[in-house]
Short mmCIF file of C-alpha atoms and ligand atoms in Angstrom, two decimals:
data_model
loop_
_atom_site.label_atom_id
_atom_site.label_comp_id
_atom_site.label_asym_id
_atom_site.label_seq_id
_atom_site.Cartn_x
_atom_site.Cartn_y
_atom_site.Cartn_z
CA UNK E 1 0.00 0.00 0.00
CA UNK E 2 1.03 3.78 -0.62
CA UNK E 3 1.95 6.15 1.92
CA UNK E 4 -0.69 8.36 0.78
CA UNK E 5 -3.66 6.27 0.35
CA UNK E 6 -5.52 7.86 3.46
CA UNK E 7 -6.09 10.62 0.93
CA UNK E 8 -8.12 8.38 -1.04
CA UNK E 9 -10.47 6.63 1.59
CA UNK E 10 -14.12 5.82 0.71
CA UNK E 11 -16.38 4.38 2.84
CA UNK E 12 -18.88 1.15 1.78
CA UNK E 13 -20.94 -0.94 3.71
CA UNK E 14 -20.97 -4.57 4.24
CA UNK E 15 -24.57 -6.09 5.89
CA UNK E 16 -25.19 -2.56 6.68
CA UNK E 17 -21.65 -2.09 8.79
CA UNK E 18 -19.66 1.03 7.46
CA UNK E 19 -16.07 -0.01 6.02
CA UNK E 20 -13.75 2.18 4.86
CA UNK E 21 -11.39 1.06 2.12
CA UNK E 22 -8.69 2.55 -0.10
CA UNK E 23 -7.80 2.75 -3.64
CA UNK E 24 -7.02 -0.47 -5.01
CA UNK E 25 -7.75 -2.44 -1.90
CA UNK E 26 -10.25 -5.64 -2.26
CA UNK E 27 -13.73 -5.77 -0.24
CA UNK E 28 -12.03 -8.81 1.39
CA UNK E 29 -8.68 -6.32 2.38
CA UNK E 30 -11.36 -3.75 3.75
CA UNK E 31 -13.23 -6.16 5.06
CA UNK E 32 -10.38 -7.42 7.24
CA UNK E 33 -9.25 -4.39 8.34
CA UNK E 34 -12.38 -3.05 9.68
CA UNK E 35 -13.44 -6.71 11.47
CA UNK E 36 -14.94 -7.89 9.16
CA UNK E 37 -14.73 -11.50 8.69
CA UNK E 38 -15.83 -13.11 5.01
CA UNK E 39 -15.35 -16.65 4.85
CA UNK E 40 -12.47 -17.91 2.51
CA UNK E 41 -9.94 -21.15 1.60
CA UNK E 42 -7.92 -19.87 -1.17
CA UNK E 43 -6.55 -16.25 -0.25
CA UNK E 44 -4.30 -16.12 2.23
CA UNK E 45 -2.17 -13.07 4.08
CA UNK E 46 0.92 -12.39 2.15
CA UNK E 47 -0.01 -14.64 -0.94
CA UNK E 48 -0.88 -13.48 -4.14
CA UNK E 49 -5.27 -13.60 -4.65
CA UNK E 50 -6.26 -16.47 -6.23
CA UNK E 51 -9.86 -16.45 -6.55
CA UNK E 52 -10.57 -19.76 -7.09
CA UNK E 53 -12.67 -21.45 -4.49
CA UNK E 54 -15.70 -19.03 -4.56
CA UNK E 55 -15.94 -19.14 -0.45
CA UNK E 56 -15.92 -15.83 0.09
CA UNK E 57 -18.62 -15.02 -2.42
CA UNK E 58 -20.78 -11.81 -1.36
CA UNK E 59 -23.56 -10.04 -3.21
CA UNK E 60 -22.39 -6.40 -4.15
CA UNK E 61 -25.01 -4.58 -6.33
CA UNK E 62 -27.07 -7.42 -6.12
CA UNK E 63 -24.34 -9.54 -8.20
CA UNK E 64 -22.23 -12.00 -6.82
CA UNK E 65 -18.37 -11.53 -6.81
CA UNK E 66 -15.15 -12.82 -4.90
CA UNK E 67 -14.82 -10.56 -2.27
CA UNK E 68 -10.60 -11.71 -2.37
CA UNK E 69 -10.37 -10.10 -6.07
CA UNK E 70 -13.01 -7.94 -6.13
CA UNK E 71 -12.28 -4.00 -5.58
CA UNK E 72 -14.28 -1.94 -3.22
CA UNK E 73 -16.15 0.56 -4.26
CA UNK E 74 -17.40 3.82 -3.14
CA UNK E 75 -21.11 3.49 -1.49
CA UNK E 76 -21.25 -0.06 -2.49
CA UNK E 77 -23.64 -2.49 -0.38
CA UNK E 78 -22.16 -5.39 0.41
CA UNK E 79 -24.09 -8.60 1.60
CA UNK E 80 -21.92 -11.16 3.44
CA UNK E 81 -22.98 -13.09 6.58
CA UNK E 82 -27.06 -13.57 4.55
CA UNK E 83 -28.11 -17.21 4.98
CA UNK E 84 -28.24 -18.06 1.28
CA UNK E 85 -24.76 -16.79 1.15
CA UNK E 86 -23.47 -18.73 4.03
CA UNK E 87 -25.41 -21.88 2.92
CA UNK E 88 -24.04 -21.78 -0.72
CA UNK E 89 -20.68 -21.32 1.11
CA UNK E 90 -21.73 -24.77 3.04
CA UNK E 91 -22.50 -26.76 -0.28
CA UNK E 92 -19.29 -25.40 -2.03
CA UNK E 93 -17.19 -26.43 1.53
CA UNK E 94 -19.02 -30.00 1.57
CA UNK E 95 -18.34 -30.37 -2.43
CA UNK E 96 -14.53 -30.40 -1.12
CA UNK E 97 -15.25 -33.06 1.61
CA UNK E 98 -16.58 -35.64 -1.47
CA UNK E 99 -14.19 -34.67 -3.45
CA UNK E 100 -11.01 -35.75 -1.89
CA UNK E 101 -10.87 -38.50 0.72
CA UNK E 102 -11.68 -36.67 3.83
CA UNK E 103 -10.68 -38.47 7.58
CA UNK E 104 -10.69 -36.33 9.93
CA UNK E 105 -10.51 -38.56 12.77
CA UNK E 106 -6.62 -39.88 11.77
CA UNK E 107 -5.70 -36.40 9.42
CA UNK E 108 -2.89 -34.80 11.43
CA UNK E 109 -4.21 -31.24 10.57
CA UNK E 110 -7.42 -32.56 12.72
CA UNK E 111 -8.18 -29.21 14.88
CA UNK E 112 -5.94 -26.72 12.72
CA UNK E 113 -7.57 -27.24 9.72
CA UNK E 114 -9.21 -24.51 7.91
CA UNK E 115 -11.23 -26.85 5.95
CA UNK E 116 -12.20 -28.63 8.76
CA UNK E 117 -13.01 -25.27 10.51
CA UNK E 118 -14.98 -24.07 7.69
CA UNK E 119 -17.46 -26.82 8.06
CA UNK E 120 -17.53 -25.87 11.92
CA UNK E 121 -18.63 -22.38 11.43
CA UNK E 122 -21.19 -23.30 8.07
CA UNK E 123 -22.62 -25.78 10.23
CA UNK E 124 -21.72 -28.31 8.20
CA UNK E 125 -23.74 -31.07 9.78
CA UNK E 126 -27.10 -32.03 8.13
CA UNK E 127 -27.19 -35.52 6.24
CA UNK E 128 -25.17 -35.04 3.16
CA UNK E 129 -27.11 -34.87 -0.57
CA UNK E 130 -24.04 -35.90 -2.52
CA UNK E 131 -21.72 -38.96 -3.36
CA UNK E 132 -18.59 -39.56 -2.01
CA UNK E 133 -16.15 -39.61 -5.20
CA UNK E 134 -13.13 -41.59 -3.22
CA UNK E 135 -10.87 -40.91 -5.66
CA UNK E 136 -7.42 -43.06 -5.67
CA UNK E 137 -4.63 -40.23 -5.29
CA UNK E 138 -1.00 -40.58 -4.09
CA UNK E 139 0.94 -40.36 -1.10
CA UNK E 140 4.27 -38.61 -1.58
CA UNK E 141 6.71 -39.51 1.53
CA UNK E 142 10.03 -39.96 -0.56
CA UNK E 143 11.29 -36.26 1.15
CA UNK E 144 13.17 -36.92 4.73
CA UNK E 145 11.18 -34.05 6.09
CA UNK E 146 8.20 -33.51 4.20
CA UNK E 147 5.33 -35.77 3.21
CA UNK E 148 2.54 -35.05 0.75
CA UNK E 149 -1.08 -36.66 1.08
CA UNK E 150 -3.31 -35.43 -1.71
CA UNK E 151 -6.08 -36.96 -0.83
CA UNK E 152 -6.88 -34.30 1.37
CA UNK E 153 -6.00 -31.66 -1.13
CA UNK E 154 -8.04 -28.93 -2.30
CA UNK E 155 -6.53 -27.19 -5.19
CA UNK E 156 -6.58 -23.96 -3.47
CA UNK E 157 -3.13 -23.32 -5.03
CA UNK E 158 -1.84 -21.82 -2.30
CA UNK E 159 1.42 -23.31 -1.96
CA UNK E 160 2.08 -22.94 -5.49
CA UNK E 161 2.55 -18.84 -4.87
CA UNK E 162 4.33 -19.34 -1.76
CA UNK E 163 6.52 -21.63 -3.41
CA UNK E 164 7.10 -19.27 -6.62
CA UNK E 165 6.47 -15.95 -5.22
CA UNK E 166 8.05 -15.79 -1.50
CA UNK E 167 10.24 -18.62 -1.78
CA UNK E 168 11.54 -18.51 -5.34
CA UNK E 169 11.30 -21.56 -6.19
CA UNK E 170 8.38 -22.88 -8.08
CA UNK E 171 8.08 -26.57 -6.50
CA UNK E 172 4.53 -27.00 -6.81
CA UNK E 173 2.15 -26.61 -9.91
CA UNK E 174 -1.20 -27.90 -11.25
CA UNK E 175 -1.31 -31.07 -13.40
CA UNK E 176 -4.51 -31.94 -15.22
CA UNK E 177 -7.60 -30.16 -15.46
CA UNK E 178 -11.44 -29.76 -14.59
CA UNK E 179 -11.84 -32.55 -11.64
CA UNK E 180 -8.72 -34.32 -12.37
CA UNK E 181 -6.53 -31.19 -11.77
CA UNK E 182 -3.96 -31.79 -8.75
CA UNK E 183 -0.93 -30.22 -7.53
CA UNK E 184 2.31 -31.95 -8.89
CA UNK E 185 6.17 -30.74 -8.09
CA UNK E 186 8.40 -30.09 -10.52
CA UNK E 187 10.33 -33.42 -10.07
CA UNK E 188 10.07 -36.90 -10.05
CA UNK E 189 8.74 -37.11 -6.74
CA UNK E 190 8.85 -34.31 -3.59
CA UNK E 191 12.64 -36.10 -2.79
CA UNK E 192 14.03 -35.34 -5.95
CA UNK E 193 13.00 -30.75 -6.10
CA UNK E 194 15.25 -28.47 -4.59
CA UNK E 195 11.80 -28.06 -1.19
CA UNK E 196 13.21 -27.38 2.17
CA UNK E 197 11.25 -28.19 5.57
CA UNK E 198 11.93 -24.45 6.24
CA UNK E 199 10.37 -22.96 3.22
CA UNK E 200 6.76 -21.16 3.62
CA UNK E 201 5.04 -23.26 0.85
CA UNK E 202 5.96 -25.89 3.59
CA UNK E 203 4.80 -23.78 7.00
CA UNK E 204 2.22 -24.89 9.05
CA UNK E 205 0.40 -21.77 7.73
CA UNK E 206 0.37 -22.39 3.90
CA UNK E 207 -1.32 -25.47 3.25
CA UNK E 208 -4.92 -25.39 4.40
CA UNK E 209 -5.25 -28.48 5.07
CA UNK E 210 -3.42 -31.88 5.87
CA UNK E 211 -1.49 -32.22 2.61
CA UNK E 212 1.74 -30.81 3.02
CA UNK E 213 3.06 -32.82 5.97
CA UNK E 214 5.92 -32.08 8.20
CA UNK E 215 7.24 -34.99 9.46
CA UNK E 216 7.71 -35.85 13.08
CA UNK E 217 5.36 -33.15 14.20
CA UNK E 218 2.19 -34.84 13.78
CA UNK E 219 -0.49 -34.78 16.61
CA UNK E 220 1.77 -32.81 19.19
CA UNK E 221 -0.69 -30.66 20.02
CA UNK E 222 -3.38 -32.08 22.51
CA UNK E 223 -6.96 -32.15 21.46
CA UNK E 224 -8.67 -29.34 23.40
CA UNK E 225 -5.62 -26.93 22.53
CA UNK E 226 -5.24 -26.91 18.73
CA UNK E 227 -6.08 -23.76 17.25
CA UNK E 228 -9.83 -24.11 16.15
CA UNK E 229 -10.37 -25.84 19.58
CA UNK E 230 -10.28 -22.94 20.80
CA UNK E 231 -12.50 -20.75 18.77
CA UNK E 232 -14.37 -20.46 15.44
CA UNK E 233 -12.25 -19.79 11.94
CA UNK E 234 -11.75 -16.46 11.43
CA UNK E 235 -12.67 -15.08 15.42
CA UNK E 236 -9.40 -12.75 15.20
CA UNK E 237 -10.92 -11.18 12.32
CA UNK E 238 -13.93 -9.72 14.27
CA UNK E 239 -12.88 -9.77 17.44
CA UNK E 240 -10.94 -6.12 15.97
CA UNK E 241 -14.59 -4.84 16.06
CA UNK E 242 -14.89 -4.95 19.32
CA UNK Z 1 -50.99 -35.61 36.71
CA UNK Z 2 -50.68 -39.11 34.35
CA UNK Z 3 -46.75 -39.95 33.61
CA UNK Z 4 -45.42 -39.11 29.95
CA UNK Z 5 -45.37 -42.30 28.01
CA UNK Z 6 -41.12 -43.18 27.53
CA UNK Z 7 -40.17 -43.12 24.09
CA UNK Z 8 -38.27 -46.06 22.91
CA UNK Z 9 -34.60 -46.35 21.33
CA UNK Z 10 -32.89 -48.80 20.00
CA UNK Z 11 -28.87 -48.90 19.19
CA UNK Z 12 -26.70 -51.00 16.85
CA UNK Z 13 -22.75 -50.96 15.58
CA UNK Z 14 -22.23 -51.71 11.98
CA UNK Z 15 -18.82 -50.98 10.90
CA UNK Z 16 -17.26 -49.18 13.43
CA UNK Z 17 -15.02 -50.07 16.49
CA UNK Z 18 -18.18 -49.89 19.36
CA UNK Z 19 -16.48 -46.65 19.93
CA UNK Z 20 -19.64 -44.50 19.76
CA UNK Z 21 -21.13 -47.26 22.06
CA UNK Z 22 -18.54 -46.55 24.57
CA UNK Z 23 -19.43 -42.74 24.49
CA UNK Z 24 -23.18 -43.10 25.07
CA UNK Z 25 -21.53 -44.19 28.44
CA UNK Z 26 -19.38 -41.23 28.58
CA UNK Z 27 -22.97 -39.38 29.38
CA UNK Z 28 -22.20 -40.33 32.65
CA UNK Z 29 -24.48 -39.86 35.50
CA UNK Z 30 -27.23 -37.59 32.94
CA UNK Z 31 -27.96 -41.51 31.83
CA UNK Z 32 -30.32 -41.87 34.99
CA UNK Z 33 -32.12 -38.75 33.29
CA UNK Z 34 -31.96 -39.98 30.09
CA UNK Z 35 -33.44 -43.44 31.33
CA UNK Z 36 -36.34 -41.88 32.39
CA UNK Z 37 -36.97 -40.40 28.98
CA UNK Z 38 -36.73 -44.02 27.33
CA UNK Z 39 -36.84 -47.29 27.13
CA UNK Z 40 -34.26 -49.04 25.30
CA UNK Z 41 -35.44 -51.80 22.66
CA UNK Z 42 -32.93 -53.43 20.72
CA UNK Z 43 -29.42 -52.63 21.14
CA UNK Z 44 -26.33 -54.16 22.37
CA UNK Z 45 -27.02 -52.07 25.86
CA UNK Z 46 -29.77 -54.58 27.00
CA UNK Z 47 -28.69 -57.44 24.43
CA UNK Z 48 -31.91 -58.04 22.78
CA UNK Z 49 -30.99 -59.03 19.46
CA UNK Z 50 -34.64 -58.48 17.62
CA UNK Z 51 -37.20 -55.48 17.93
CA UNK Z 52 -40.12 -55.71 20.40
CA UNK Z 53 -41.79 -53.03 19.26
CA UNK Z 54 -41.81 -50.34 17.07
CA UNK Z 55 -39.31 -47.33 17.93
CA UNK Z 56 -38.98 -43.76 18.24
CA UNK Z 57 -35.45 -43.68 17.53
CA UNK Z 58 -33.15 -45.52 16.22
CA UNK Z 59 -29.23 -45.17 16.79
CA UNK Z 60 -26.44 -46.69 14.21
CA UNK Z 61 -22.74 -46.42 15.21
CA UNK Z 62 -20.90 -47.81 11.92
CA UNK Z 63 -21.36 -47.87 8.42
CA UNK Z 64 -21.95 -50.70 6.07
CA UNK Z 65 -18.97 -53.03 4.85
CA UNK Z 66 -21.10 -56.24 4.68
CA UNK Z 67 -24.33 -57.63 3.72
CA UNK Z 68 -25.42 -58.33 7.66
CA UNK Z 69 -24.72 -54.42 7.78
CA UNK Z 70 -27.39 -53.66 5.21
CA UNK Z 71 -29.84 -55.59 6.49
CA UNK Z 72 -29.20 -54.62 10.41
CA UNK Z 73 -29.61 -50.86 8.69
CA UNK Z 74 -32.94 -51.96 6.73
CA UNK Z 75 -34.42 -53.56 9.97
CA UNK Z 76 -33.59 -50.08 11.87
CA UNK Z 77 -35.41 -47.68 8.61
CA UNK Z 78 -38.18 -50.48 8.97
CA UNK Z 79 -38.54 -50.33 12.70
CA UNK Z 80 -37.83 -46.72 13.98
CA UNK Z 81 -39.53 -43.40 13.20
CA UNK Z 82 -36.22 -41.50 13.45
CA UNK Z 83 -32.83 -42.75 12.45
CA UNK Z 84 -29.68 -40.75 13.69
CA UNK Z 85 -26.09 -41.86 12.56
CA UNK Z 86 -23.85 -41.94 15.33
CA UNK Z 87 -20.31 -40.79 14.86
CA UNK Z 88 -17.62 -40.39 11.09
CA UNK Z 89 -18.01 -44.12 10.37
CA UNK Z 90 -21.78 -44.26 10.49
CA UNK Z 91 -21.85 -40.83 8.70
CA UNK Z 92 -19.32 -40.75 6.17
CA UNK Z 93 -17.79 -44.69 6.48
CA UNK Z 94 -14.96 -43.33 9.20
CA UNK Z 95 -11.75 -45.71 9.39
CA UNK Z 96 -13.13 -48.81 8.01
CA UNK Z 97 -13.84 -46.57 4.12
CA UNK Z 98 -9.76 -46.28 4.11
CA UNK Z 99 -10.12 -49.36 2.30
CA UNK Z 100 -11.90 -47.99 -0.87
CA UNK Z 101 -9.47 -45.69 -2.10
CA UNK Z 102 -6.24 -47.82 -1.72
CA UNK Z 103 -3.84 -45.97 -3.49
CA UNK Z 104 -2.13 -47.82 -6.96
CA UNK Z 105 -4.94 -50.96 -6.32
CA UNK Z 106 -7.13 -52.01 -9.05
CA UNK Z 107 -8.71 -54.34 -6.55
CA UNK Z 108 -8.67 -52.48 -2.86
CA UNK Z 109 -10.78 -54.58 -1.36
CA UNK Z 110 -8.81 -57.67 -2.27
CA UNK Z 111 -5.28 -56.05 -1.60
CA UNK Z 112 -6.73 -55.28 2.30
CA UNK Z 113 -7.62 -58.89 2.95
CA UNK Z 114 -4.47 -60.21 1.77
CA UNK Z 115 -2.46 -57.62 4.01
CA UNK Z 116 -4.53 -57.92 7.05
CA UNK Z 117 -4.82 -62.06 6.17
CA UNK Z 118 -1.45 -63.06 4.17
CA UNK Z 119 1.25 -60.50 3.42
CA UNK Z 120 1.22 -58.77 6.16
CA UNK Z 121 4.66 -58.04 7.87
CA UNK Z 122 3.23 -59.24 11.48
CA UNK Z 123 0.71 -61.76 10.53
CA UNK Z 124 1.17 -65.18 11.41
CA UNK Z 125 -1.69 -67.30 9.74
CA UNK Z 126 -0.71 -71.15 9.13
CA UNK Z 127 -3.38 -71.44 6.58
CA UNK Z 128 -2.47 -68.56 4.29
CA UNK Z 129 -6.00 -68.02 3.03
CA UNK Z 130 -8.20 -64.98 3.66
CA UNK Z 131 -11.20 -66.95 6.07
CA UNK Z 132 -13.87 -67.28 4.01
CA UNK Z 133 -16.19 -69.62 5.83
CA UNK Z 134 -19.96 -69.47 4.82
CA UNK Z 135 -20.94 -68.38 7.95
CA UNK Z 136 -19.23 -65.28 7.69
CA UNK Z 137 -21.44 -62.44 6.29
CA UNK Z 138 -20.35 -61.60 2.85
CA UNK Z 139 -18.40 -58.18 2.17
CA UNK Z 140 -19.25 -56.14 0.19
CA UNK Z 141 -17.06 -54.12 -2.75
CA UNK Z 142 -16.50 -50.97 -0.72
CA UNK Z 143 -17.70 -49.92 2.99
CA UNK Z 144 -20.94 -46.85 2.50
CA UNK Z 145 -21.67 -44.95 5.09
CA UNK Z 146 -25.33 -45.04 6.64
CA UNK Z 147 -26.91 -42.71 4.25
CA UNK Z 148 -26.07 -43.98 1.07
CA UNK Z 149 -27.97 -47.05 2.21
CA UNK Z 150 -31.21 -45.34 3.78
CA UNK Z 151 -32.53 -42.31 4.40
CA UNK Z 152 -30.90 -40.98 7.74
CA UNK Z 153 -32.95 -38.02 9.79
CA UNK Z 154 -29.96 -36.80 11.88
CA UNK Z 155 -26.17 -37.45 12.32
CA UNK Z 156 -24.37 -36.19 15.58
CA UNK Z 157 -20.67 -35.98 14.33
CA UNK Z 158 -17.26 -37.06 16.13
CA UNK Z 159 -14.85 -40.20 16.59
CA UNK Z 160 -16.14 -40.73 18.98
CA UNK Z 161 -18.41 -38.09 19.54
CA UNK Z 162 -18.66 -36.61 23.03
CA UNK Z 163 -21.22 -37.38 26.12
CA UNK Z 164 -22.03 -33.89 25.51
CA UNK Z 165 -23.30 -33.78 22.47
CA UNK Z 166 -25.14 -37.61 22.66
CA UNK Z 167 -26.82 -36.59 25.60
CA UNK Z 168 -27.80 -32.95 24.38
CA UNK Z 169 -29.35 -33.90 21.07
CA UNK Z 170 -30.73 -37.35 22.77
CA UNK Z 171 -32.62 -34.84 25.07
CA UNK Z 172 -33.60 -32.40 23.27
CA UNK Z 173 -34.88 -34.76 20.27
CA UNK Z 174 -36.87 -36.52 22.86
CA UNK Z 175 -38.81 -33.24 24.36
CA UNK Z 176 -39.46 -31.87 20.93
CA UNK Z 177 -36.80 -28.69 21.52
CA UNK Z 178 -33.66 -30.26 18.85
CA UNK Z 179 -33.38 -26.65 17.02
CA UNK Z 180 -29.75 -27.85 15.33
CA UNK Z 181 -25.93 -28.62 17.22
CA UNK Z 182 -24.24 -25.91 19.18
CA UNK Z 183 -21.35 -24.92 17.03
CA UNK Z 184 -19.00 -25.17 20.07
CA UNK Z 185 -19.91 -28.72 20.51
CA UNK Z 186 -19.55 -29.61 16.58
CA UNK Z 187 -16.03 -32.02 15.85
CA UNK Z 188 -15.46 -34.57 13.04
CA UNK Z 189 -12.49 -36.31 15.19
S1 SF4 C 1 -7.55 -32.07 5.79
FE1 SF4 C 1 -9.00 -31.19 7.24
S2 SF4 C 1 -10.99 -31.82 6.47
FE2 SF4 C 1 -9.46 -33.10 5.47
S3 SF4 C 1 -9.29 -34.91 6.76
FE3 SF4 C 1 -7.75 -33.48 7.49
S4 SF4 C 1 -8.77 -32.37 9.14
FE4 SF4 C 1 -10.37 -33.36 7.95
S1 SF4 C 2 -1.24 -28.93 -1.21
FE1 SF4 C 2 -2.33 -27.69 0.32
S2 SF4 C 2 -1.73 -25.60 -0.21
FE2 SF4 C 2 -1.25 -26.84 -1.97
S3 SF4 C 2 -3.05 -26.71 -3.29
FE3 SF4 C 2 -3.28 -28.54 -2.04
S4 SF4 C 2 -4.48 -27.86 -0.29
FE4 SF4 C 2 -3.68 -26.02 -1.27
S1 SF4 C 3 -16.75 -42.96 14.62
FE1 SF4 C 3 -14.83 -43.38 15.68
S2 SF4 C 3 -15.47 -44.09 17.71
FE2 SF4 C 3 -17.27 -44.23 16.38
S3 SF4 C 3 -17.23 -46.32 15.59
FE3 SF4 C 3 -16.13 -45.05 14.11
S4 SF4 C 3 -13.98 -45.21 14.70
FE4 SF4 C 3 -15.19 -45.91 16.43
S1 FES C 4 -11.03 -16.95 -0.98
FE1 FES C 4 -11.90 -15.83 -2.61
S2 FES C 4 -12.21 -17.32 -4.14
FE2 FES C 4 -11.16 -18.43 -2.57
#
């Protein structure tokens, strides 16, 4: 951001809240700022938007957008936290559930998992309407410190940009497309690329879910204690409202 | 003032590891409440193996990896006015589905027996056959979970899921006041 974009402030609203937002920032970057939280699995702090999952659709002007690429605009009404919103959010979250092989009970993200938490704050819990796909996908543990399980991955692409943009590297990519699109490193297998245990593709924070595993650290925090024990996904968003 | 006729419930484990069994008893000392909500039918609790009667509820821990399963779960749509799955396995096949999407098997039903059975680093079975005698109920190609076999009213989520939870939606179903889960109380593990 500019040093001078408090010149250029404009206000908006989002379910009726004021927000003020700057030149250039999206209604998700507003949003956040003013305590706002607006659901999301794809953007991520520091990472390059994305837009891909459609989580954090709201209605502005009546259409619906991505709130993580979508500009703010001056006088704009957004619509966020609606139920129709929230339960197309649901049905897009669940989608992700069938579409990978979902365990929670023996995933080692279990409790700091965004998807996972997701579900928690939808209210993910009524019988489910679709299949469960159960797709056959690979387990990567060739690397001494890293493991990949893509069963539980989500294409959010998120560790792609961390891996090209902050750490320079480019070790991740998509493979494929439509349904059958995956992430794939630029190697033979996850051994053989130049990824390091310390690079942020590979931090705790990057990968949404349980994919990218680092090894030996599985499970160390108790139940009760890990991080969406504690409180609902996205809480230190809106607890800056108060 | 006439007594409130008890409702009845009845319980059963499919495919599942009588985990969610174990929890009903983690309700603890709110069971003597419970107990005077219900009477319990069926159900490995009181070790009646057929209905009496019809039910109010019906409880299924487990999902279905077997013909017996389907026809336990049948019985239970037949015989109960509401059917809640109990716990991952019964709601989305839990532990026992990691057998359907063995990775780099075109057969991963077959490639589970023979590890668990025959190739197995640990296994020491004279016989080296998967058992297959009739009396066993057959399996069948991949384990489903509860309500891709019949319809299912409600599903209380966990592995296993909490006393809490068992005892608050129990309760509340049973006075007519189940509005939905309290978030805080919602975990898939
Ligand atoms: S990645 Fe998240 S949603 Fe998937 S199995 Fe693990 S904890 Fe559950
Ligand atoms: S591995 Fe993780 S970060 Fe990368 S695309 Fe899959 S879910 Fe997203
Ligand atoms: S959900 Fe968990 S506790 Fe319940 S039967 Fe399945 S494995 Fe056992
Ligand atoms: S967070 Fe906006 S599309 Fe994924």
């Amino acid at each position: 951001m500019s040093g001078t974009r408090r010149e250029t402030g404009f206000s908006f609203t989002i379910d009726g809240v004021e927000v003020t937002a700057y030149a250039g920032q999206t209604i998700m970057e507003a949003a956040d700022e003013a305590g706002v939280y607006i659901p999301r699995l794809c953007d991520h702090q520091g990472l390059r938007h994305q837009g891909s999952c459609r989580v954090c659709t709201v209605k502005a002007g009546g259409r619906s957008v991505a709130a993580c690429t979508q500009p703010a605009a001056p006088g704009q009404a957004v619509e966020n936290e609606t139920k129709h919103l929230n339960k197309m959010r649901r049905d897009l979250v669940e989608m992700l559930f069938h579409e990978g092989n979902h365990l929670c009970p023996i995933c080692e993200a279990s409790g700091n998992c965004e998807l996972q938490a997701m579900a928690y704050r939808l209210d993910m819990t009524e019988t489910t309407r679709f299949p469960y796909l159960e797709p056959c996908r690979p387990l990567d543990a060739s690397h001494p410190d890293i493991a990949l399980d893509t069963n539980r991955c989500i294409s959010c692409g998120r560790c792609i940009r961390a891996s090209q943009d902050v750490d320079g590297k480019g070790v991740f990519g998509y493979v494929g497309r439509g349904i059958h699109r995956r992430v794939a490193v630029n190697g033979e297998n996850l051994a053989e690329t130049d990824a390091e245990v310390t690079d942020h593709a590979i931090s705790q924070e990057v990968c949404p879910v349980g994919c990218i595993i680092r090894k030996r650290v599985g499970f160390v925090t108790p139940i009760g204690e890990r991080e969406f024990d504690q409180g609902l996904i996205g809480q230190e968003i809106e607890e800056k409202r108060k | 003032m006439s007594e409130l006729p008890k409702a009845r419930i009845a319980t059963a484990s499919l495919a599942g590891c009588f985990g969610c069994h174990m929890a009903i008893l983690d309700i603890d000392e709110r069971l003597l409440e419970l107990m005077k909500l219900v009477d319990v039918d069926r159900s490995p609790l009181t070790d009646k193996k057929r209905f009496t009667q019809r039910c109010d509820i019906g409880i299924i821990e487990g999902g279905c990896c077997n013909e017996e399963n389907v026809h336990v779960l049948h019985d239970f749509r037949r015989n109960c006015d509401v059917l809640i799955a109990l716990g991952q396995c019964a709601i989305m096949g839990g532990l026992p589905a990691m057998r359907n999407a063995i990775m780099h098997s075109d057969a991963p039903l077959r490639e589970c027996l023979d590890e668990a059975f025959v190739t197995g680093r640990y296994i020491r079975n004279t016989t080296h056959n998967v058992p297959n005698d009739p009396a066993l109920p057959l399996l069948l190609d991949e384990v489903y979970p509860c309500s891709q076999v019949v319809e299912i009213d409600y599903q209380i989520p966990g592995c296993a899921p909490g006393g809490d939870i068992i005892f608050d939606t129990l309760s509340k179903l049973l006075t007519g006041k189940f509005r939905g889960f309290e978030r805080e109380m919602i975990r898939f593990d």
